[in-house]
Coordinates of C-alpha atoms and ligand atoms in Angstrom, one line a residue:
M1 CA -5.7 9.0 -14.1
E2 CA -9.2 9.7 -15.3
K3 CA -11.0 10.7 -12.1
S4 CA -8.4 11.5 -9.7
D5 CA -8.7 15.1 -8.8
G6 CA -10.2 17.2 -11.5
K7 CA -7.1 19.4 -11.4
T8 CA -4.9 20.1 -14.3
G9 CA -1.2 20.4 -14.3
T10 CA 1.3 20.5 -11.4
V11 CA 2.5 23.3 -9.4
S12 CA 5.4 23.6 -7.0
R13 CA 4.7 23.8 -3.3
R14 CA 5.8 27.5 -3.4
T15 CA 3.6 28.5 -6.3
F16 CA 0.6 26.8 -4.6
L17 CA 1.2 28.8 -1.4
K18 CA 1.4 31.9 -3.5
G19 CA -2.1 31.2 -4.9
V20 CA -3.6 30.3 -1.6
T21 CA -2.4 33.4 0.2
G22 CA -3.2 35.7 -2.7
A23 CA 0.2 37.2 -2.5
G24 CA 3.8 36.5 -3.3
L25 CA 5.1 34.1 -0.6
T26 CA 7.9 36.2 0.7
G27 CA 5.6 39.3 0.9
A28 CA 2.8 37.4 2.6
V29 CA 5.1 36.1 5.2
A30 CA 6.4 39.6 5.9
A31 CA 2.8 40.8 6.3
L32 CA 1.8 38.0 8.6
T33 CA 4.7 38.4 10.9
G34 CA 4.9 42.1 10.8
C35 CA 8.5 41.9 9.9
K36 CA 10.4 43.1 6.9
S37 CA 11.2 40.6 4.3
T38 CA 14.7 39.3 4.5
G39 CA 14.5 38.6 0.8
K40 CA 15.1 35.0 1.6
P41 CA 12.5 32.4 0.4
A42 CA 10.3 31.4 3.3
G43 CA 8.8 28.2 2.0
G44 CA 9.8 24.7 2.9
T45 CA 9.6 24.7 6.6
G46 CA 5.9 25.3 7.1
W47 CA 4.1 28.2 8.7
T48 CA 5.3 29.4 12.1
P49 CA 2.9 29.9 15.1
Q50 CA 3.3 33.7 14.8
Q51 CA 1.9 33.5 11.3
Y52 CA -1.2 31.6 11.9
N53 CA -2.0 33.2 15.3
V54 CA -2.9 36.5 13.6
P55 CA -6.5 35.7 12.4
E56 CA -6.9 38.8 10.3
N57 CA -3.9 37.7 8.3
W58 CA -5.1 34.2 7.6
P59 CA -5.1 33.0 4.0
V60 CA -8.0 34.4 2.1
Q61 CA -9.4 30.9 1.1
V62 CA -9.9 29.3 4.5
R63 CA -11.9 26.1 3.6
G64 CA -11.6 23.8 6.6
R65 CA -9.7 20.6 6.9
V66 CA -10.2 16.8 7.4
P67 CA -10.9 15.6 10.9
I68 CA -8.1 13.5 12.3
D69 CA -8.5 11.3 15.4
T70 CA -5.8 11.8 18.0
E71 CA -5.6 8.0 18.1
N72 CA -5.2 7.6 14.3
P73 CA -2.3 5.1 13.9
S74 CA -1.2 6.4 10.5
I75 CA -1.4 10.2 10.3
V76 CA -1.0 13.1 12.6
R77 CA -1.5 16.9 12.1
D78 CA 0.7 19.6 13.4
D79 CA -1.7 22.4 14.1
K80 CA 1.1 25.0 14.1
K81 CA 1.5 24.4 10.4
C82 CA -2.1 24.1 9.3
I83 CA -3.3 27.1 7.2
L84 CA -6.9 25.7 6.8
C85 CA -6.5 25.7 3.0
G86 CA -8.8 22.7 2.6
Q87 CA -6.5 20.8 0.2
C88 CA -6.8 17.7 2.5
I89 CA -10.5 17.8 2.0
E90 CA -10.0 17.8 -1.8
A91 CA -7.9 14.7 -1.5
C92 CA -10.1 12.9 1.0
S93 CA -13.4 13.8 -0.7
K94 CA -12.7 14.1 -4.4
V95 CA -9.9 11.5 -4.8
Q96 CA -10.7 9.0 -2.1
S97 CA -14.5 9.6 -1.7
V98 CA -14.3 9.2 2.1
Q99 CA -15.0 12.6 3.6
G100 CA -18.5 13.7 2.7
Y101 CA -19.6 10.2 1.8
Y102 CA -21.2 9.4 5.2
E103 CA -23.9 11.1 7.3
L104 CA -23.1 13.3 10.3
P105 CA -23.0 13.1 13.2
I106 CA -20.3 10.4 13.3
K107 CA -21.4 7.3 15.1
D108 CA -18.2 5.9 16.4
D109 CA -14.7 6.6 15.3
I110 CA -13.7 9.4 12.9
T111 CA -14.0 7.8 9.5
C112 CA -10.6 7.4 7.8
V113 CA -9.1 4.7 5.7
N114 CA -5.5 5.8 6.7
C115 CA -4.4 6.2 3.1
G116 CA -2.4 9.3 3.7
Q117 CA -3.3 11.0 0.5
C118 CA -4.1 14.1 2.5
S119 CA -0.5 14.2 3.6
L120 CA 0.6 14.4 0.0
W121 CA -1.8 17.2 -0.8
C122 CA -1.1 19.3 2.3
P123 CA 1.1 22.3 1.2
T124 CA 2.7 22.9 4.5
A125 CA 3.3 19.2 5.5
A126 CA 1.0 19.8 8.5
I127 CA -0.3 16.3 8.0
S128 CA 2.4 13.6 8.1
E129 CA 2.7 10.0 9.1
R130 CA 2.8 9.1 12.7
D131 CA 6.6 9.0 13.2
D132 CA 8.0 5.7 14.4
V133 CA 11.7 6.3 13.5
D134 CA 12.8 6.8 17.1
K135 CA 11.4 3.5 18.2
V136 CA 13.2 1.7 15.4
I137 CA 16.5 3.4 16.2
A138 CA 16.0 2.4 19.8
A139 CA 15.5 -1.3 18.7
L140 CA 18.6 -1.1 16.6
K141 CA 20.6 0.0 19.5
D142 CA 19.4 -2.8 21.7
K143 CA 22.0 -5.6 21.2
N144 CA 19.6 -8.2 22.7
L145 CA 17.2 -7.8 19.8
H146 CA 17.3 -9.1 16.3
V147 CA 16.0 -6.4 14.1
I148 CA 14.9 -7.3 10.5
V149 CA 13.5 -5.1 7.8
Q150 CA 11.6 -5.6 4.6
T151 CA 11.2 -3.1 1.8
A152 CA 8.1 -2.8 -0.5
P153 CA 8.5 -2.7 -4.3
A154 CA 7.5 1.0 -4.7
T155 CA 10.1 2.3 -2.2
R156 CA 13.0 1.5 -4.5
V157 CA 11.9 3.9 -7.2
A158 CA 11.0 6.8 -4.9
V159 CA 13.3 7.2 -1.9
G160 CA 16.0 8.7 -4.1
E161 CA 13.8 11.7 -4.6
E162 CA 14.5 12.7 -0.9
F163 CA 18.1 12.9 -1.9
G164 CA 17.7 15.1 -5.0
M165 CA 17.4 12.3 -7.6
P166 CA 14.7 12.5 -10.3
P167 CA 11.4 10.7 -9.8
G168 CA 11.7 7.1 -10.7
S169 CA 15.4 6.7 -9.9
I170 CA 16.1 3.0 -9.3
I171 CA 17.9 2.8 -6.0
E172 CA 17.3 -0.8 -4.8
G173 CA 20.9 -1.8 -4.2
K174 CA 21.8 1.4 -2.5
M175 CA 18.7 1.2 -0.3
V176 CA 19.7 -2.3 0.8
A177 CA 23.3 -1.0 1.5
A178 CA 21.9 1.8 3.6
L179 CA 19.7 -0.5 5.7
K180 CA 22.7 -2.8 6.3
K181 CA 24.8 0.2 7.3
M182 CA 22.2 1.2 9.8
G183 CA 22.6 -2.1 11.5
F184 CA 19.6 -4.2 10.6
D185 CA 20.3 -7.9 11.2
G186 CA 18.4 -9.1 8.2
V187 CA 17.4 -7.1 5.1
F188 CA 14.5 -8.8 3.2
D189 CA 12.5 -8.0 0.2
T190 CA 8.7 -7.7 0.3
N191 CA 8.9 -8.9 -3.3
F192 CA 9.5 -12.4 -1.8
T193 CA 6.1 -12.3 -0.2
A194 CA 4.5 -10.6 -3.2
D195 CA 5.5 -13.7 -5.1
L196 CA 4.1 -15.8 -2.3
T197 CA 0.9 -13.8 -2.4
I198 CA 0.5 -14.7 -6.1
M199 CA 0.8 -18.4 -5.2
E200 CA -1.8 -18.0 -2.4
E201 CA -4.2 -15.6 -4.1
G202 CA -3.8 -17.3 -7.5
T203 CA -4.7 -20.6 -5.9
E204 CA -7.7 -19.0 -4.2
L205 CA -8.8 -17.6 -7.5
V206 CA -8.4 -20.9 -9.3
T207 CA -10.5 -22.5 -6.6
R208 CA -13.3 -19.9 -7.0
V209 CA -13.3 -20.1 -10.8
K210 CA -13.3 -23.9 -10.8
N211 CA -16.2 -23.8 -8.2
A212 CA -18.1 -21.4 -10.5
L213 CA -17.5 -23.7 -13.5
A214 CA -18.8 -26.7 -11.4
G215 CA -22.0 -24.9 -10.6
G216 CA -21.0 -23.0 -7.4
H217 CA -21.4 -25.7 -4.8
G218 CA -18.3 -24.9 -2.8
G219 CA -15.6 -27.3 -1.9
G220 CA -12.3 -27.5 -3.8
E221 CA -8.8 -27.0 -2.5
G222 CA -9.8 -24.0 -0.4
G223 CA -12.1 -26.2 1.6
H224 CA -15.9 -25.8 2.0
H225 CA -15.5 -22.8 4.3
A226 CA -13.5 -20.8 1.7
P227 CA -15.3 -17.8 0.2
M228 CA -16.5 -18.6 -3.2
A229 CA -17.9 -15.3 -4.5
L230 CA -16.7 -14.0 -7.9
P231 CA -15.2 -11.6 -8.7
Q232 CA -12.4 -12.1 -6.3
F233 CA -11.0 -8.8 -4.9
T234 CA -7.3 -8.3 -4.2
S235 CA -6.5 -7.6 -0.6
C236 CA -3.0 -6.2 -0.4
S237 CA -3.9 -2.5 -0.1
P238 CA -5.0 -1.9 3.5
G239 CA -6.6 1.5 2.7
W240 CA -8.8 -0.2 0.1
V241 CA -9.6 -3.1 2.5
K242 CA -10.8 -0.7 5.2
F243 CA -12.8 1.3 2.6
C244 CA -14.6 -1.9 1.6
E245 CA -15.2 -2.7 5.3
Y246 CA -16.8 0.8 5.9
F247 CA -18.7 1.4 2.7
Y248 CA -19.3 -2.0 1.0
P249 CA -19.3 -4.6 3.9
D250 CA -21.9 -6.6 2.0
L251 CA -19.2 -7.4 -0.6
L252 CA -16.5 -8.6 1.8
D253 CA -17.0 -12.2 0.8
H254 CA -15.4 -11.2 -2.5
M255 CA -12.2 -10.1 -0.8
S256 CA -9.3 -12.5 -1.1
T257 CA -8.5 -14.0 2.3
C258 CA -4.8 -13.4 1.7
K259 CA -2.9 -11.1 3.9
S260 CA -0.8 -8.4 2.3
P261 CA 2.8 -9.1 1.4
Q262 CA 3.9 -7.0 4.4
Q263 CA 1.9 -9.1 6.8
M264 CA 2.9 -12.4 5.2
L265 CA 6.6 -11.5 5.7
G266 CA 6.0 -10.4 9.3
A267 CA 4.3 -13.7 10.1
L268 CA 7.0 -15.7 8.4
A269 CA 9.9 -13.8 10.1
K270 CA 8.8 -14.9 13.5
T271 CA 8.1 -18.5 12.5
Y272 CA 9.9 -19.8 9.4
Y273 CA 12.9 -17.5 9.6
A274 CA 13.2 -17.8 13.4
K275 CA 13.2 -21.6 13.1
K276 CA 15.7 -21.7 10.3
K277 CA 18.1 -19.3 12.0
R278 CA 17.4 -20.6 15.5
I279 CA 16.4 -17.3 16.9
D280 CA 13.9 -16.8 19.7
P281 CA 11.0 -15.1 18.0
V282 CA 10.5 -12.9 21.1
K283 CA 13.8 -11.3 20.2
I284 CA 12.8 -10.5 16.6
V285 CA 11.7 -6.9 15.9
S286 CA 10.1 -6.8 12.5
V287 CA 10.2 -3.5 10.6
S288 CA 8.8 -2.7 7.2
I289 CA 9.5 0.2 4.8
M290 CA 6.3 0.9 2.9
P291 CA 5.1 3.6 0.5
C292 CA 1.9 3.6 2.5
T293 CA 0.6 5.2 5.8
A294 CA -2.2 2.6 5.9
K295 CA 0.4 -0.1 6.6
K296 CA 0.8 1.3 10.1
F297 CA -3.0 0.7 10.6
E298 CA -2.8 -2.7 9.1
A299 CA 0.2 -3.8 11.2
A300 CA -1.8 -2.8 14.3
R301 CA -5.0 -4.7 13.4
P302 CA -5.7 -7.0 16.3
E303 CA -5.9 -10.1 14.1
M304 CA -2.3 -9.6 12.7
N305 CA -0.7 -11.7 15.3
S306 CA -0.7 -15.2 13.7
A307 CA 3.0 -15.7 14.4
G308 CA 2.3 -14.9 18.0
I309 CA -0.6 -17.4 18.2
K310 CA 1.7 -20.0 16.5
N311 CA 4.4 -19.2 19.2
G312 CA 1.9 -19.3 22.0
N313 CA 2.1 -15.6 22.7
A314 CA -0.9 -13.8 21.3
K315 CA 0.6 -10.4 22.3
M316 CA 3.4 -10.8 19.8
I317 CA 2.5 -9.0 16.6
D318 CA 3.7 -9.9 13.1
V319 CA 5.0 -6.5 12.1
D320 CA 6.3 -4.3 14.9
Y321 CA 6.9 -1.0 13.0
A322 CA 5.8 0.0 9.6
L323 CA 7.7 3.0 8.4
T324 CA 7.0 5.1 5.3
T325 CA 9.4 5.8 2.5
R326 CA 9.7 9.3 3.9
E327 CA 10.6 7.9 7.4
L328 CA 13.3 5.7 5.8
A329 CA 14.8 8.9 4.2
K330 CA 14.7 10.6 7.6
M331 CA 16.5 7.6 9.2
M332 CA 19.2 7.7 6.5
K333 CA 19.7 11.4 7.2
I334 CA 19.9 10.8 11.0
F335 CA 22.5 8.1 10.3
Q336 CA 24.2 10.6 8.0
I337 CA 24.2 8.2 5.1
D338 CA 25.1 9.6 1.7
L339 CA 22.8 7.3 -0.3
T340 CA 24.3 8.3 -3.6
A341 CA 27.8 7.3 -2.5
L342 CA 26.9 3.7 -1.4
K343 CA 27.8 0.6 -3.4
D344 CA 24.9 -1.6 -4.3
Q345 CA 24.2 -4.6 -2.0
R346 CA 21.8 -7.5 -2.3
Y347 CA 19.0 -8.6 0.0
D348 CA 19.7 -11.4 2.5
N349 CA 18.6 -14.9 1.5
I350 CA 15.8 -17.0 2.9
M351 CA 13.3 -14.1 2.3
G352 CA 15.2 -12.0 -0.2
E353 CA 14.4 -13.2 -3.6
G354 CA 11.9 -11.5 -5.8
T355 CA 10.8 -11.6 -9.4
G356 CA 9.7 -9.0 -11.9
A357 CA 6.2 -10.1 -11.3
A358 CA 6.6 -9.1 -7.7
V359 CA 8.2 -5.7 -8.3
I360 CA 5.3 -4.5 -10.5
F361 CA 3.0 -5.0 -7.4
G362 CA 4.1 -1.4 -6.8
T363 CA 2.0 0.0 -9.6
T364 CA -1.7 -0.1 -10.5
G365 CA -2.3 -3.1 -12.6
G366 CA 0.8 -4.9 -11.4
V367 CA -0.8 -7.3 -9.1
M368 CA -3.2 -8.3 -11.8
E369 CA -0.5 -8.8 -14.4
A370 CA 1.6 -10.9 -12.0
A371 CA -1.5 -12.9 -11.0
I372 CA -2.4 -13.5 -14.7
R373 CA 1.1 -14.8 -15.5
S374 CA 1.1 -17.4 -12.7
G375 CA -2.7 -17.9 -12.8
Y376 CA -2.2 -19.1 -16.4
F377 CA 0.4 -21.6 -15.1
L378 CA -1.8 -22.8 -12.3
L379 CA -4.7 -23.3 -14.6
T380 CA -2.9 -24.9 -17.6
G381 CA 0.3 -26.3 -16.2
Q382 CA 2.2 -24.2 -18.8
N383 CA 4.0 -20.9 -18.6
P384 CA 2.1 -18.0 -20.2
P385 CA 2.7 -16.8 -23.8
E386 CA 4.9 -13.8 -24.5
L387 CA 1.8 -11.5 -24.7
L388 CA 1.1 -11.9 -21.0
F389 CA 4.5 -10.5 -20.1
N390 CA 3.5 -7.1 -21.4
L391 CA -0.2 -6.8 -20.7
E392 CA -0.9 -3.3 -22.0
P393 CA -4.7 -3.2 -21.2
V394 CA -3.9 -3.5 -17.4
R395 CA -1.1 -0.9 -17.5
G396 CA -1.3 2.9 -17.3
L397 CA -3.0 5.5 -15.2
Q398 CA -6.6 5.3 -16.4
G399 CA -8.8 5.2 -13.3
V400 CA -10.6 2.0 -14.3
K401 CA -9.1 -0.6 -16.7
K402 CA -10.6 -3.8 -18.0
A403 CA -9.2 -6.8 -19.9
A404 CA -10.3 -10.2 -21.1
L405 CA -8.1 -13.2 -22.1
N406 CA -8.8 -16.7 -23.2
V407 CA -7.2 -19.4 -21.0
P408 CA -7.1 -22.8 -22.7
G409 CA -9.4 -25.3 -21.0
V410 CA -11.0 -22.6 -18.9
G411 CA -12.4 -20.0 -21.3
E412 CA -12.6 -16.3 -21.0
L413 CA -11.1 -14.7 -17.9
R414 CA -12.4 -11.1 -17.4
V415 CA -10.5 -8.7 -15.1
A416 CA -10.7 -5.1 -14.0
I417 CA -8.4 -2.7 -12.1
S418 CA -9.1 0.5 -10.3
H419 CA -6.9 2.8 -8.3
G420 CA -7.9 5.8 -6.1
L421 CA -11.0 4.9 -4.0
G422 CA -13.3 7.2 -5.9
N423 CA -12.7 5.0 -8.9
A424 CA -13.3 1.8 -6.8
R425 CA -16.9 3.0 -6.3
V426 CA -17.6 2.7 -10.0
L427 CA -16.9 -1.1 -10.0
L428 CA -18.4 -1.7 -6.6
D429 CA -21.7 0.1 -7.3
Q430 CA -21.9 -1.8 -10.6
L431 CA -21.3 -5.1 -8.8
R432 CA -24.0 -4.3 -6.2
D433 CA -26.4 -3.5 -8.9
D434 CA -25.6 -6.7 -10.8
K435 CA -26.1 -8.8 -7.7
K436 CA -29.4 -7.1 -6.9
N437 CA -30.6 -7.9 -10.3
H438 CA -29.2 -11.5 -10.4
R439 CA -26.9 -10.7 -13.3
E440 CA -23.8 -12.8 -14.0
P441 CA -20.6 -11.2 -12.6
R442 CA -18.9 -9.1 -15.3
F443 CA -15.5 -10.0 -13.9
H444 CA -13.7 -12.9 -12.3
F445 CA -10.9 -10.8 -10.6
I446 CA -10.6 -7.2 -9.7
E447 CA -7.5 -5.4 -8.4
F448 CA -8.2 -2.5 -6.1
M449 CA -5.6 -0.1 -4.9
S450 CA -6.3 2.7 -2.5
C451 CA -4.0 5.3 -3.9
P452 CA -3.9 6.9 -7.4
G453 CA -1.2 5.1 -9.4
G454 CA -1.1 2.2 -6.8
C455 CA 1.7 2.0 -4.3
I456 CA 4.0 4.3 -6.3
G457 CA 1.6 7.0 -5.5
G458 CA 1.1 5.9 -1.9
G459 CA 0.5 8.3 1.0
G460 CA 3.9 7.6 2.5
Q461 CA 5.9 8.4 -0.6
P462 CA 8.1 11.5 -1.0
R463 CA 6.2 14.8 -1.6
T464 CA 7.5 15.7 -5.0
A465 CA 4.8 17.7 -6.6
L466 CA 1.7 19.6 -5.5
P467 CA -0.9 18.3 -6.0
P468 CA 0.6 14.8 -6.6
S469 CA 1.1 14.6 -10.3
D470 CA 0.7 11.9 -12.9
A471 CA 4.1 12.8 -14.3
V472 CA 5.8 11.7 -11.1
R473 CA 3.6 8.6 -10.9
Q474 CA 4.4 7.7 -14.5
A475 CA 8.2 8.1 -13.9
R476 CA 8.0 5.7 -10.9
L477 CA 5.8 3.1 -12.6
D478 CA 8.0 3.2 -15.8
S479 CA 11.0 2.3 -13.6
L480 CA 9.1 -0.7 -12.1
Y481 CA 8.3 -2.0 -15.5
T482 CA 11.9 -1.5 -16.5
M483 CA 13.0 -3.6 -13.5
D484 CA 10.5 -6.3 -14.5
A485 CA 11.6 -6.5 -18.1
K486 CA 15.3 -5.7 -17.9
I487 CA 16.8 -6.0 -14.5
Y488 CA 15.2 -9.0 -12.7
K489 CA 16.2 -12.4 -14.0
K490 CA 12.8 -14.1 -13.4
R491 CA 9.4 -12.7 -14.3
L492 CA 7.1 -15.4 -12.9
S493 CA 6.2 -15.7 -9.2
H494 CA 6.0 -19.5 -9.3
E495 CA 9.7 -19.6 -10.5
N496 CA 10.9 -17.8 -7.3
K497 CA 13.3 -20.4 -5.8
E498 CA 12.9 -19.2 -2.2
V499 CA 9.1 -19.4 -2.6
Q500 CA 9.4 -22.9 -3.9
Q501 CA 11.7 -23.7 -0.9
I502 CA 9.3 -22.4 1.7
Y503 CA 6.5 -24.6 0.3
T504 CA 8.9 -27.6 0.3
E505 CA 10.3 -27.0 3.8
F506 CA 7.6 -25.3 5.7
L507 CA 4.1 -24.5 4.3
G508 CA 3.5 -27.6 2.3
K509 CA 1.4 -26.3 -0.6
P510 CA -0.5 -23.1 -1.4
N511 CA -3.6 -22.7 0.7
S512 CA -2.5 -25.5 3.0
K513 CA -3.7 -25.4 6.6
L514 CA -0.5 -23.8 7.8
A515 CA -0.6 -21.3 5.0
H516 CA -4.1 -20.4 6.1
E517 CA -3.0 -20.0 9.7
L518 CA -0.1 -17.7 8.9
L519 CA -0.9 -16.0 5.5
H520 CA -4.6 -15.5 5.4
T521 CA -6.9 -13.3 7.4
K522 CA -10.5 -12.2 8.0
Y523 CA -12.2 -8.9 7.8
T524 CA -14.4 -6.6 9.9
D525 CA -17.8 -5.2 8.9
R526 CA -17.4 -1.5 9.8
G527 CA -20.7 -0.6 8.2
S528 CA -22.2 0.0 11.6
H529 CA -19.6 2.8 12.3
L530 CA -21.2 5.1 9.8
T531 CA -24.3 5.7 7.7
A532 CA -23.2 5.8 4.1
K533 CA -24.8 8.6 2.1
K534 CA -27.0 7.2 -0.6
K535 CA -25.6 9.6 -3.2
A536 CA -22.6 11.7 -2.1
Ligands
SF4_1 S1 -4.1 20.5 3.6 FE1 -2.8 20.8 5.4 S2 -2.6 23.0 5.7 FE2 -4.4 22.6 4.4 S3 -6.1 22.5 5.8 FE3 -5.4 20.4 5.5 S4 -4.0 20.1 7.2 FE4 -4.3 22.3 7.0
SF4_2 S1 -5.8 9.4 5.5 FE1 -7.1 9.2 3.6 S2 -9.1 8.8 4.5 FE2 -7.9 9.6 6.2 S3 -8.3 11.8 6.2 FE3 -6.5 11.5 4.9 S4 -7.2 11.3 2.8 FE4 -9.0 11.0 4.2

């Protein structure tokens, strides 16, 4: 990535600790504890209370740390492990442009977009996700409950790292088998709702573009209350959405109203699936496995209860527990599952089919490429040409990417992609400036992802390199593109049979009234929670 961290190269966790403490790790530990070295390596389990409770022996480069609210739904810090090295500030400030980008004192809550990048940069794992594993295991043990799970695209090329496999190992079938072995009653694929997102978000984009071509008077399939601003922003990365709510609330009418694939599947599990399987939705516990800590925040947003509203119980939320990839690995270890020994299994039907277009949602540029493939179909009625199945300009780890393509009957469609929130500011500041000066929008559609590399580099993914490296991200994203091109049978979201079925049997058509009730959402202006710095 261009502007991710300003660091070069990758170091192991042990080498990093060596640099921070200014001494060989084993020697430093001996000095801090006042014990003789046993000669055994001491890294890997964090620092002990005895080590950090001796102030004169603290690491030489004490630089502070990010503030974390005790109520933060996504991340927690174990103070016993914190060595005040300041690496979390590097991630939060330099990569994500959150810490240091607002004036002190804080007005309301501690500003955090829940991305979890700090947890990937923390050398002692003092910062980690809020652990919900015990709650999920308790639900699995309760025979009165029907516990379903969905797995996000990026988890299937990363969870193997927790079991000694190289970054990017494709582990989809074994992951499904492990979840079934743990006792989940339904194992579904978030790829299903990624394809559904393309239908909903693509239809929304077509409405906005047609409206712009017609002179911008509103109306169209989305109804006259639908937002019409261009460019349309993607909305599936909850860290990005919250960032926009905090720092660019004036641009929220550009945000697609589509919920993320996680939330769409949650809402459908307690309505469509419950109805088809004749299960009382009250008994359904909906779990997601995500590469992302912000998904815990997203699941807890008060408006994410549309299935509950539909079922006459507003307290029922769409997704009960969002676990990270790391928590999934922890669960597998608790269940003593040898992932490598499992035979591949398939996702369950009704919400288990996904296409290659969906699996590349897991990488930067993937949502855009998937949307362009089906957007072309929605605009022209024809499947896209071969070129659009390998859209190089939107691929790769550059911080900001741009592309333009000619769509017959429509004209030039201009798109942009950014990942890592520091990079998002480039496009957002430019748009603000264009609007202020009444210039035409440079783009029709922009994909924003909170984390460097997109979901494959999410804050809930395995800690494989320190700081998180482009080499690891590249290995994971290469595997997703391999799955799209060589493993999945279909590469177009609109060809997903289960997606076609849900429109026929339940939703009607994309952007229908029911689709809006269950699959779309609204946003919160959080600008009043902080005073953004003019120039950080
Ligand atoms: S990165 Fe981890 S160890 Fe370092 S200051 Fe932050 S919380 Fe503490
Ligand atoms: S989760 Fe993200 S926004 Fe929150 S403190 Fe960590 S890096 Fe900063």
